[in-house]
XYZ file of C-alpha atoms in Angstrom:
524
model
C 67.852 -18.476 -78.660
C 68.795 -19.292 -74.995
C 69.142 -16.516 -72.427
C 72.422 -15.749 -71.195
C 73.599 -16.062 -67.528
C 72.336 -13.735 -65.090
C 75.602 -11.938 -63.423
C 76.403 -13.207 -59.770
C 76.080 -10.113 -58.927
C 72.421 -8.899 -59.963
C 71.935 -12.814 -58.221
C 73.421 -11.427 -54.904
C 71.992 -8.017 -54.954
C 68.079 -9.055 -55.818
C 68.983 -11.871 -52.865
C 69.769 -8.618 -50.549
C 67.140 -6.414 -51.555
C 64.560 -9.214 -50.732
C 65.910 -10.134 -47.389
C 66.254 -6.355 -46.827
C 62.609 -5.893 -47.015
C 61.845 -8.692 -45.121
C 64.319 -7.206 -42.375
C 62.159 -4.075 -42.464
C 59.310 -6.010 -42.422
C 59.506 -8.377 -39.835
C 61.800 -6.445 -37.155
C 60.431 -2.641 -37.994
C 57.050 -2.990 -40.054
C 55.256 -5.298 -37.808
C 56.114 -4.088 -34.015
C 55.197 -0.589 -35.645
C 52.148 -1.722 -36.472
C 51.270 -4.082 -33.523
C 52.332 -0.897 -30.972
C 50.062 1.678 -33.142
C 46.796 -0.955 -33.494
C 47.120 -1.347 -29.461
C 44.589 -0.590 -27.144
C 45.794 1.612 -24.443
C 45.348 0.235 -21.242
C 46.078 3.163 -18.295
C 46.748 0.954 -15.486
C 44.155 1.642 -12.269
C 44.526 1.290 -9.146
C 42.295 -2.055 -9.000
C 43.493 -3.165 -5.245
C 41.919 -0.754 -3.688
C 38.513 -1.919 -4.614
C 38.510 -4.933 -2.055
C 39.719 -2.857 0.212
C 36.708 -0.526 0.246
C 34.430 -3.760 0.183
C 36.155 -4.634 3.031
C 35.591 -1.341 4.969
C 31.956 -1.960 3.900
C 31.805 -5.236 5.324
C 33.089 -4.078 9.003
C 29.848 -2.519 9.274
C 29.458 0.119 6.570
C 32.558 1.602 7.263
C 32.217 2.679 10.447
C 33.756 -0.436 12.175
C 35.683 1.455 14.951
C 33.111 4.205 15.318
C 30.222 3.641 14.858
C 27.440 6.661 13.363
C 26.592 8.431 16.838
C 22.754 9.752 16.907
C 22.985 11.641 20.097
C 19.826 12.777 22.027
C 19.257 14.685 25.194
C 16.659 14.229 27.368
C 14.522 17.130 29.119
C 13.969 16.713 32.687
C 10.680 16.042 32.174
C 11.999 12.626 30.689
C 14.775 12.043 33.724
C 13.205 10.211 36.471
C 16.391 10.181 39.195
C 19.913 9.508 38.151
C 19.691 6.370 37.075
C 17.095 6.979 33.973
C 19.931 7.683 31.320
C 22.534 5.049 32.091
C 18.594 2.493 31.729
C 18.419 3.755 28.713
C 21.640 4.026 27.418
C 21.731 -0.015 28.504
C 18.205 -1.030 27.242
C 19.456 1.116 23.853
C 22.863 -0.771 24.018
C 21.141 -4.292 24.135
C 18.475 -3.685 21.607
C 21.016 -2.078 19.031
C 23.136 -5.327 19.752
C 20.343 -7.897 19.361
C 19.198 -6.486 16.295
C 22.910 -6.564 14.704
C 22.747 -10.488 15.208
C 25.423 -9.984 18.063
C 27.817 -7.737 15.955
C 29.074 -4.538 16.497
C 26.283 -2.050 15.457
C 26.716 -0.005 12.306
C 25.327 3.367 14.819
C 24.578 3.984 18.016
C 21.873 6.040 19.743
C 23.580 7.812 22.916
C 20.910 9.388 25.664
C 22.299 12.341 27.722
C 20.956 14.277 30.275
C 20.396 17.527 28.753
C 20.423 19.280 32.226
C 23.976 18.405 33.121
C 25.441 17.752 29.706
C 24.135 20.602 27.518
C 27.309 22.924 28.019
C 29.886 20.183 27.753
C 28.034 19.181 24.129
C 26.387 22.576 22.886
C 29.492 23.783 21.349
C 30.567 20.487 19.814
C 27.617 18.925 18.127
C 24.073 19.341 17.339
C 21.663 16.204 19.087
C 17.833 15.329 19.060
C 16.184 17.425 22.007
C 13.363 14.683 23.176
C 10.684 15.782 26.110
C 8.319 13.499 27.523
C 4.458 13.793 27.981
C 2.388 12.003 29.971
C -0.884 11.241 28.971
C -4.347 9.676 29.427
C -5.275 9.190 25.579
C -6.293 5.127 24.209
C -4.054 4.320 22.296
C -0.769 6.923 23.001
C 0.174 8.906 20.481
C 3.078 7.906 18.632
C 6.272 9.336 19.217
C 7.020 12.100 17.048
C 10.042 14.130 15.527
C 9.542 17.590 14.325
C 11.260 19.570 11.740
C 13.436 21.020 14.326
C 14.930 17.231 15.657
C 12.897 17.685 18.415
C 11.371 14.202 20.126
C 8.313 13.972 21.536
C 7.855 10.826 23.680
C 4.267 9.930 24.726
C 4.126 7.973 28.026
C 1.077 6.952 29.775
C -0.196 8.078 32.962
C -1.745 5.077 34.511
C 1.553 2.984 34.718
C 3.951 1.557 32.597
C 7.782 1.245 33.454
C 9.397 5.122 32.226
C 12.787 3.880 30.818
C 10.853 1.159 28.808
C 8.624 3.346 27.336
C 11.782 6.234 26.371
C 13.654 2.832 24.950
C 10.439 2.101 23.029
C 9.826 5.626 21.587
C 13.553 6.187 20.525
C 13.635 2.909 19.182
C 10.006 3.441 17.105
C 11.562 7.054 15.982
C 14.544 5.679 14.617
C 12.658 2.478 13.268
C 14.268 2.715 9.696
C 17.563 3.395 10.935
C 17.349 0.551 12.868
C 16.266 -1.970 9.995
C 18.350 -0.568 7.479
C 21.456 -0.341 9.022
C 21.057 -3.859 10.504
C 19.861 -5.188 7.699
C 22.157 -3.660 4.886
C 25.878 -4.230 6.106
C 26.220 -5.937 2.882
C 23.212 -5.112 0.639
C 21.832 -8.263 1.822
C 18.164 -8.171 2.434
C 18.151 -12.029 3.193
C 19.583 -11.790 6.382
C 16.157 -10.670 7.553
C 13.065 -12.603 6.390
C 9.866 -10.769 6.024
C 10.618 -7.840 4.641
C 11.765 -6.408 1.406
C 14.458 -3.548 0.390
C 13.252 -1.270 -2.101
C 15.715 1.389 -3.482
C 14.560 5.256 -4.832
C 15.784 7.907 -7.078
C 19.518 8.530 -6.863
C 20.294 11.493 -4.527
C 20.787 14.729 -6.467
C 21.954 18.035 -4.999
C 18.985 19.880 -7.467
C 16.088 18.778 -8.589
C 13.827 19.581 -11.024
C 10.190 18.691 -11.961
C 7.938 18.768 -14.974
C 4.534 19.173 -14.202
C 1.687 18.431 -17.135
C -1.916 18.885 -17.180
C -2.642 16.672 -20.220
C -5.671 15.972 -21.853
C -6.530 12.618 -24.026
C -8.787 12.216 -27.042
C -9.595 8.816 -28.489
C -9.495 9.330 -32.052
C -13.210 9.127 -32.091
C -14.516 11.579 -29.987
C -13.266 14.584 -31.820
C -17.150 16.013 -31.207
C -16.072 16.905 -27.782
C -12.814 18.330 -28.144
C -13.787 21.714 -28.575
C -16.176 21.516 -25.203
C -13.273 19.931 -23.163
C -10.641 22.001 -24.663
C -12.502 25.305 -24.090
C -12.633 23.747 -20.349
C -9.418 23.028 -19.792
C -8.287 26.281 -21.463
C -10.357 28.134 -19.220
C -8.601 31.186 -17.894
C -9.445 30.302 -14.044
C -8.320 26.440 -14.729
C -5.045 27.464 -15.790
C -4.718 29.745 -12.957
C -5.594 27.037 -10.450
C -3.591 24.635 -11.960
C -0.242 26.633 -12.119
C -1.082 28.108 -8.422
C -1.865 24.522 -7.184
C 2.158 23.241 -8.520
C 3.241 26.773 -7.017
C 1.933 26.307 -3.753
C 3.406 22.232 -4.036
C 6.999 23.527 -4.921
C 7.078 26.219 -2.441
C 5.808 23.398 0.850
C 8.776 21.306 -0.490
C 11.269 24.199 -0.307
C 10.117 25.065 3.079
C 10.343 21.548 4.498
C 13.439 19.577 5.813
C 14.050 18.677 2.478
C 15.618 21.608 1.865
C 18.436 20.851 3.799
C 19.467 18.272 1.397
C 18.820 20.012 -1.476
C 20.861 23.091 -3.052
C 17.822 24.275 -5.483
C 14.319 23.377 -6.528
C 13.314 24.215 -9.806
C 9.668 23.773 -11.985
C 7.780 23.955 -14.487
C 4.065 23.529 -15.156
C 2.249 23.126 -18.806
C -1.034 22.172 -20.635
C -1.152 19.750 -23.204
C -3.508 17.606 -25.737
C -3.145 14.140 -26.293
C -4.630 11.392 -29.217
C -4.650 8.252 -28.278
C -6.270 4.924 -30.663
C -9.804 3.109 -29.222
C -7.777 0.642 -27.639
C -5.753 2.828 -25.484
C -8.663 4.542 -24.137
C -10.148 1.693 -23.251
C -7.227 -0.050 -21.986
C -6.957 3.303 -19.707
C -10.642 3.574 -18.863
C -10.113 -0.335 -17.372
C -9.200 -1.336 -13.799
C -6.419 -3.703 -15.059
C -3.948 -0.999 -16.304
C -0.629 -1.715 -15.195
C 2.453 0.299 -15.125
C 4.426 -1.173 -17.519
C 1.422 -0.120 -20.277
C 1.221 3.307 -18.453
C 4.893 3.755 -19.430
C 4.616 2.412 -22.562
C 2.061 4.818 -23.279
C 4.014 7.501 -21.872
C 6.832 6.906 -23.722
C 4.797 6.878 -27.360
C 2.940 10.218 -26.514
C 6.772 12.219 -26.766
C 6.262 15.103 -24.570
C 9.202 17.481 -24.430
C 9.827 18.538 -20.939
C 11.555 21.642 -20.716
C 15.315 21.044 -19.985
C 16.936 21.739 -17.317
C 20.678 22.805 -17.113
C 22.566 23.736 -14.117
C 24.756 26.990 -14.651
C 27.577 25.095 -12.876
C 27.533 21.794 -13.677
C 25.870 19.787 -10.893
C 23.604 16.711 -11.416
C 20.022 17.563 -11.336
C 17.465 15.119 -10.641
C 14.799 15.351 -13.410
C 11.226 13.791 -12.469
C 7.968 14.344 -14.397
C 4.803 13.916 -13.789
C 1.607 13.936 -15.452
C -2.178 14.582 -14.600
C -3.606 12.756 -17.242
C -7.440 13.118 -18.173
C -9.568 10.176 -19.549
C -10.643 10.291 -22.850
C -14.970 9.911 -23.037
C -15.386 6.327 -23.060
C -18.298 3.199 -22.339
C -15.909 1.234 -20.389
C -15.416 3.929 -17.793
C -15.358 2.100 -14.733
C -13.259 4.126 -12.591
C -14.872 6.995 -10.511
C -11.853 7.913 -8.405
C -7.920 8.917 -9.566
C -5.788 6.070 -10.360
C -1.989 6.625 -9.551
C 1.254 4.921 -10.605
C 5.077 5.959 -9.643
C 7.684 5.265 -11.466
C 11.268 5.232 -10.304
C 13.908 7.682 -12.145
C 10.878 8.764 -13.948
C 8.373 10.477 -12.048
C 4.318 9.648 -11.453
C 1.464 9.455 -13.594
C -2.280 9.764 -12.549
C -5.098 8.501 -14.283
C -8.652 10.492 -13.417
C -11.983 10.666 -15.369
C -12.417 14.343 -13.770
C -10.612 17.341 -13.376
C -9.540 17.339 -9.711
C -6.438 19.638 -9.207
C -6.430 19.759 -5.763
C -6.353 15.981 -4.978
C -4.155 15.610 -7.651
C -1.353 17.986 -6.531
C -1.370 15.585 -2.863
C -1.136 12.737 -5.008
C 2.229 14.350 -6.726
C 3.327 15.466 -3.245
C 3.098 11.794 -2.188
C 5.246 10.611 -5.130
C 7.741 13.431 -4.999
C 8.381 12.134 -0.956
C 8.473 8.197 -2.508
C 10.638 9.170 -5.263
C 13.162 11.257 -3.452
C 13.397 8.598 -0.419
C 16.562 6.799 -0.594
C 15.389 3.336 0.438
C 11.795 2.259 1.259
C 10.735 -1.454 2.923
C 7.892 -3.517 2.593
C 7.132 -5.532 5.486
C 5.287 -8.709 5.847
C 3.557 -9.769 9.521
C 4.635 -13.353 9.510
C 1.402 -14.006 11.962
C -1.291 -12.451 9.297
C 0.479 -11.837 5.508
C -0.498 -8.251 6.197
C 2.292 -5.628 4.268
C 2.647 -2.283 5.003
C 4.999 0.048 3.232
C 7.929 1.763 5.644
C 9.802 4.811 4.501
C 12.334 6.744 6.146
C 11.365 10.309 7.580
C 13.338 13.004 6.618
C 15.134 13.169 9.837
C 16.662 9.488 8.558
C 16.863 11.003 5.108
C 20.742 11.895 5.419
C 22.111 8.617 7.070
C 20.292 6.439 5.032
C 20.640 7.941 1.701
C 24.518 8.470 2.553
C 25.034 4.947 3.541
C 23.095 3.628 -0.006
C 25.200 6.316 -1.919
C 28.669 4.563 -0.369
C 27.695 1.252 -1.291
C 26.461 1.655 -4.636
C 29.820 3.858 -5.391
C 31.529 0.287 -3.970
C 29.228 -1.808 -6.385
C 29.897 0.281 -8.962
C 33.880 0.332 -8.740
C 34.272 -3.295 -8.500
C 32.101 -3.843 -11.227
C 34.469 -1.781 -13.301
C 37.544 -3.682 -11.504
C 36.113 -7.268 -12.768
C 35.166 -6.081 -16.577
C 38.680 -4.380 -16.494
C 40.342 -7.421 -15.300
C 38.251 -9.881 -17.391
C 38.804 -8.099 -20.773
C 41.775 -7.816 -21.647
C 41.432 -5.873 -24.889
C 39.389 -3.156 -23.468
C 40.610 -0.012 -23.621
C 41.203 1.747 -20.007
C 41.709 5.814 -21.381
C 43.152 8.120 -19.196
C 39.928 9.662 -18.727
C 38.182 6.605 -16.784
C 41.702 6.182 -14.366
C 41.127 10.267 -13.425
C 37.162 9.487 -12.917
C 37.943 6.169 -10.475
C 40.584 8.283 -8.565
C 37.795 11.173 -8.031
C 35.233 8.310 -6.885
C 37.536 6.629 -4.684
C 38.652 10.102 -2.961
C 35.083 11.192 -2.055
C 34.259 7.860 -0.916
C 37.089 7.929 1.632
C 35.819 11.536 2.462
C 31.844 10.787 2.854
C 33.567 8.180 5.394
C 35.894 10.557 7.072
C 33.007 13.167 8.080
C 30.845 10.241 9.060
C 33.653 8.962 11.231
C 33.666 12.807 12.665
C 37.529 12.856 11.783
C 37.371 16.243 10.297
C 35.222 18.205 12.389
C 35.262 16.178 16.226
C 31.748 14.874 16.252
C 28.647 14.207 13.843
C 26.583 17.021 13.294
C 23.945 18.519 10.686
C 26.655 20.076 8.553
C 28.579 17.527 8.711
C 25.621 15.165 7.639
C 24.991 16.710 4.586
C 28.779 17.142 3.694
C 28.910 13.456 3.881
C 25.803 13.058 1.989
C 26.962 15.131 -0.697
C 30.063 13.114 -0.985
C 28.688 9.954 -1.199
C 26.439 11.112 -4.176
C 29.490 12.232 -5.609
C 31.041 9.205 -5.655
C 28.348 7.365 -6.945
C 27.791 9.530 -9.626
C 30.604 9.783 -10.841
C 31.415 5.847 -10.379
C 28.752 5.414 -12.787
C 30.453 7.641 -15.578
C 33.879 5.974 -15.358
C 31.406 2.725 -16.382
C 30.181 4.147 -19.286
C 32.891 6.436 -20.368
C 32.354 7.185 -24.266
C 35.568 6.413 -24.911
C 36.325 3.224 -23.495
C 32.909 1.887 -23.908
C 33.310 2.520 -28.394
C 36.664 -0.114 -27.961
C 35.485 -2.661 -25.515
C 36.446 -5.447 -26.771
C 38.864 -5.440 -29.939
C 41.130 -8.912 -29.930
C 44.128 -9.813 -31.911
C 42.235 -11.597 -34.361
C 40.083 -8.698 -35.204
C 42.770 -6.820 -35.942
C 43.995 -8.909 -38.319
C 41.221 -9.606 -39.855
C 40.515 -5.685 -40.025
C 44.475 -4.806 -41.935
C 45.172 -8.012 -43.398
C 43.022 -6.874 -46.348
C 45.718 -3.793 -46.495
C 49.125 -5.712 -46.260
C 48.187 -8.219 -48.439
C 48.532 -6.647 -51.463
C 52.219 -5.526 -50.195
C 52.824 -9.076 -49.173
C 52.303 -10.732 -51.944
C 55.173 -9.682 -54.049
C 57.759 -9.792 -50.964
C 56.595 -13.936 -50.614
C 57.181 -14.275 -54.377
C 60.530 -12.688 -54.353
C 61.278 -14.724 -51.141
C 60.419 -17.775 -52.914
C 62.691 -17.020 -56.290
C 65.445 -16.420 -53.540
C 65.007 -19.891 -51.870
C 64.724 -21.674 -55.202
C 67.920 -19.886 -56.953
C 70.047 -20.428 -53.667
C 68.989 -24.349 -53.515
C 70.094 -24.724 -57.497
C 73.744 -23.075 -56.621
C 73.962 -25.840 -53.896
């Protein structure tokens, strides 16, 4: 029997239904769903990121003024009249030389503290430097106390005065000198022979773990009870906890305080198995201290945490006194010590030795907590010796290191931003680079003296403060949660993720489509 005839009409109106759908589909259905599926992108402010290299470049950013370090001289430094304008020159020169003939990053400015000390008193706070003369082989080198005071050694049986004031300022403020000169751009090629070494980030508080542990190798349990009841010992937990006391309280009385808003501690006892070949590997003279941490990272230990009641980054560092297990391959009599950056130190020692030990922390703690630190190499000999900054430099130096690893940071973001272009930028990560970029700009204001007329000690550790702010929080708009869980998500993916879905709805509009097209060509 042969089907009638479908209608015209039922013809017309499937023919409009399907081309409704595909209306929907193509002009409603698919920007919806290409707008909802996109990654948000909040636009940042990318161009000022070469600009802030740029103010980096001019020397740091302190092109057009340069970091003052103002010092007055005692009259028992001031010869005649003349004396201070020598030095000032000699200074000048020296400062200039060492810049390779560019316009140094700071400059050291000599005054007469007899006729200049009312005029400056009230406006900024200087080095006080005296002179000595004396009859000691060799002199003394010059010093710097807590209290920025200078003492400049000069001998009596000759010797021209303003060369030896030139050559004790310029000893004094030795780091300053190399780092400054040396690090306009982070480049430690510019001078041979030496090498950069960077330390802990700078943290307003710190805190540190102390640990007295004990190790066992797993076959000397005969002695654990002797060298537990030893170590338990009332009087060598006393000694232990007052030996970390008296450490904590020296560093909260020295001129590290003025960096630091609090120091915090804690001190524990703790028992430790470790296999045959650990102990022995420990008992060597070849440990390293990539197997120390390795080691250190498989024993667990569970500092106690630290939180700050409002908010700040603190600077955790542990440290551990770690006794040798009993074992024949012994061949160390003395204490073996290792730091290790962002972590803390670790000392090896056969014997229970609290005393040295607690000098050997106090050692790391000033390492660890030293913004930069240089090895230097005698070209004439191969000789290195190690050269940190004192804590007098601690404020410039650590400032300076904060700025440019804030600028590092930034344009690293800038070039992964601009290079991916299906990253997602949240809203989050714009408000973080905009907090960065503002206390950059301020750490440079104080250090240009803008906001207070000169360059003080407040004023030092305002700009310190800001330039660890900027780092730090450089380094979160990196690794925001948020942006970092959609970093790269491309067209393709997302097709490949919802094609799955609409293919089951797209299916049935295609096979409608094609009745359409076939119906329409048999009318023609």
């Amino acid at each position: 029997m042969a089907l009638s005839p479908e209608p015209a009409e039922a013809v017309s109106l499937r023919r409009n239904v399907v081309f409704s759908f595909w209306a929907v589909f193509l002009f409603l259905g698919l920007p919806l769903w290409y707008q909802t599926t996109a990654i948000h992108r909040t636009p940042l402010p990318l161009s000022k990121v070469p600009k802030l290299n740029a103010l980096l470049e001019s020397g740091l950013g302190l092109a057009d003024h340069s970091l003052p370090i103002a010092v007055n001289l005692d009259s028992s430094c001031v010869a005649d009249a003349g004396t201070v304008a020598a030095v000032n020159e000699r200074l000048g020169q020296s400062l200039l030389k060492s810049s390779g003939d560019r316009n140094p990053a700071f400059t050291i400015k000599v005054r007469d503290k007899a006729s200049d000390e009312q005029a400056h008193a009230a406006v900024e706070t200087a080095y006080e430097a005296d002179c000595t003369w004396t009859k000691k082989t060799p002199l003394p080198k010059t010093r710097i106390s807590k209290t920025d005071k200078i003492s400049i050694y000069i001998p009596e049986d000759g010797g021209n005065q303003v060369d030896r004031i030139v050559e004790g300022l310029e000893s004094i403020f030795k780091a300053d000198i190399l780092f400054f000169n040396r690090h306009r751009l982070g480049s430690v090629e510019d001078a041979p022979g030496s090498i950069l070494v960077k330390g802990s980030p700078y943290s307003e508080q710190v805190h540190f773990s102390f640990t007295l542990l004990v190790a066992y190798g797993q076959d000397s349990e005969q002695s654990l009870a002797s060298r537990t009841d030893s170590v338990l010992d009332s009087q060598t937990q006393k000694s232990w906890r007052s030996q970390i006391s008296a450490l904590v309280s020296s560093l909260e009385n020295s001129e590290l305080s003025r960096y630091l808003s609090s120091i915090t501690y804690d001190s524990d006892i703790g028992f430790q198995y470790i296999s045959k070949s650990d102990a022995d590997m420990l008992a060597g003279s070849t440990v390293t201290a990539d197997q120390l941490s390795s080691l250190m990272d498989s024993f667990e230990l569970q500092p106690v945490t630290f939180k700050s009641e409002d908010s700040a980054e603190v600077g955790f560092f542990q440290f551990i006194y770690l006794l040798l297990p009993d074992s024949e391959k012994t061949t160390r009599s003395r204490p073996m010590s290792f730091t290790i950056a962002n972590w803390g130190g670790v000392i090896l020692s056969p014997a229970l030795e609290i005393a040295s030990a607690t000098k050997i922390f106090e050692k790391q703690i000033d390492k660890l907590l030293s913004p930069v630190s240089f090895i230097l190499t005698d070209p004439t000999t191969g000789s290195t010796s190690t050269l940190r900054p004192m804590r007098h430099e601690f404020a410039r130096i650590a400032t300076i290191t904060n700025l440019r690893a804030a600028s590092d940071t930034l344009s690293a973001l800038s070039h992964l931003v601009t290079s991916l272009k299906e990253m997602a930028v949240p809203q989050t990560v714009r408000d973080l680079f905009d907090s960065s970029f503002f206390e950059w700009r301020e750490s440079v204001a104080v250090l240009h003296g803008r906001r207070r007329g000169a360059y003080n000690k407040v004023s030092e550790q305002l700009s310190l403060r800001r330039a660890a702010a900027a780092a730090r929080v450089a380094k979160k708009a990196v690794f925001e949660k948020n942006m970092m869980l959609n970093m790269f998500v491309p067209f393709q993916h997302k097709v490949a993720v919802y094609l799955p879905l609409l293919g089951p709805g797209l299916v049935p509009l295609f096979i409608s489509l094609k009745r359409v097209l076939k119906e329409r060509r048999n009318q023609q």
